[in-house]
mmCIF file of C-alpha atoms in Angstrom:
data_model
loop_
_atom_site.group_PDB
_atom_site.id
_atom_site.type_symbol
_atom_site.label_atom_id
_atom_site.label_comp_id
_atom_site.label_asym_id
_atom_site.label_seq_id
_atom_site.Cartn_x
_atom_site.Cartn_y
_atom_site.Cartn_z
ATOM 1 C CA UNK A 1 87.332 82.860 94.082
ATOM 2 C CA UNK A 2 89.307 84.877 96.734
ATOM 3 C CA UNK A 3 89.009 88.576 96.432
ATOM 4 C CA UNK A 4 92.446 90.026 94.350
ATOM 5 C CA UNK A 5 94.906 91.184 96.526
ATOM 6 C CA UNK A 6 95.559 95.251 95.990
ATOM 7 C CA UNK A 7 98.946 95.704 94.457
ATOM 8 C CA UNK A 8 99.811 98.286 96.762
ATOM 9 C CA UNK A 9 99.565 95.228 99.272
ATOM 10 C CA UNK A 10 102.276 93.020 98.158
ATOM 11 C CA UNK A 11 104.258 95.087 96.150
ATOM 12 C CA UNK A 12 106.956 94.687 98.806
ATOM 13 C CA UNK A 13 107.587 90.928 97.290
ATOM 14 C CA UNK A 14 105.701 91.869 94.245
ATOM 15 C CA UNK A 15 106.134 89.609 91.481
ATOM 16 C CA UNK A 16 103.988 90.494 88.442
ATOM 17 C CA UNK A 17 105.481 93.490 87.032
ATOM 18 C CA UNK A 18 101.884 94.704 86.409
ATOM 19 C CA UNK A 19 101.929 96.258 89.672
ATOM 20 C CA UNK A 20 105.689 98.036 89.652
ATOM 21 C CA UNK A 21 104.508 101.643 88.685
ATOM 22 C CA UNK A 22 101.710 101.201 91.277
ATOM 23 C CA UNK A 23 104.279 100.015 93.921
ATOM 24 C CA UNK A 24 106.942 102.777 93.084
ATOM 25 C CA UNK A 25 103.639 105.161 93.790
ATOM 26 C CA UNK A 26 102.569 103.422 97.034
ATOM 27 C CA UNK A 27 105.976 103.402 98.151
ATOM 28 C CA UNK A 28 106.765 107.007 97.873
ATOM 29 C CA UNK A 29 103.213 107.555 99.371
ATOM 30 C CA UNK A 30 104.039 105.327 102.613
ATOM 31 C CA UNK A 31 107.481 106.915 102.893
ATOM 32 C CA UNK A 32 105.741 110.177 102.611
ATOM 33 C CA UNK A 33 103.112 109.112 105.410
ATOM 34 C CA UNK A 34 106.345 107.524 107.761
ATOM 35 C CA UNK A 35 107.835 111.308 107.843
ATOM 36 C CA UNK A 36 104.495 113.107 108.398
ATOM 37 C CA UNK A 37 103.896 110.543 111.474
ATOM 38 C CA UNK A 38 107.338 110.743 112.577
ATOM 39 C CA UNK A 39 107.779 106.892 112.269
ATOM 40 C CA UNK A 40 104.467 105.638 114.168
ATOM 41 C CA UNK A 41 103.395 103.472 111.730
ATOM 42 C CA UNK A 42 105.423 100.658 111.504
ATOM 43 C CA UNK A 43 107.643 99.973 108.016
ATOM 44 C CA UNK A 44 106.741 98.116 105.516
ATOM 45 C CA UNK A 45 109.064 99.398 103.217
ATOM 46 C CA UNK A 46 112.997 98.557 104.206
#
């Protein structure tokens, strides 16, 4: 069995809406990480 993908992972196309509240979390905590490094690590939230 392949090891379970972390929701934080693909939340971008997320489709199980078991992972949503994680993914709002993980989303605010990347855009939160994007200001602190002034944009040096790449998007992966548009």
């Amino acid at each position: 069995m392949p090891t379970p993908v972390p929701c934080r992972q693909i939340c971008h196309n997320a489709v199980t809406r078991l992972c949503l509240a994680e993914c709002t979390a993980s989303r605010q905590e990347y855009n939160e990480g994007v200001k602190k490094n002034s944009g040096a690590v790449t998007p992966l939230f548009p």
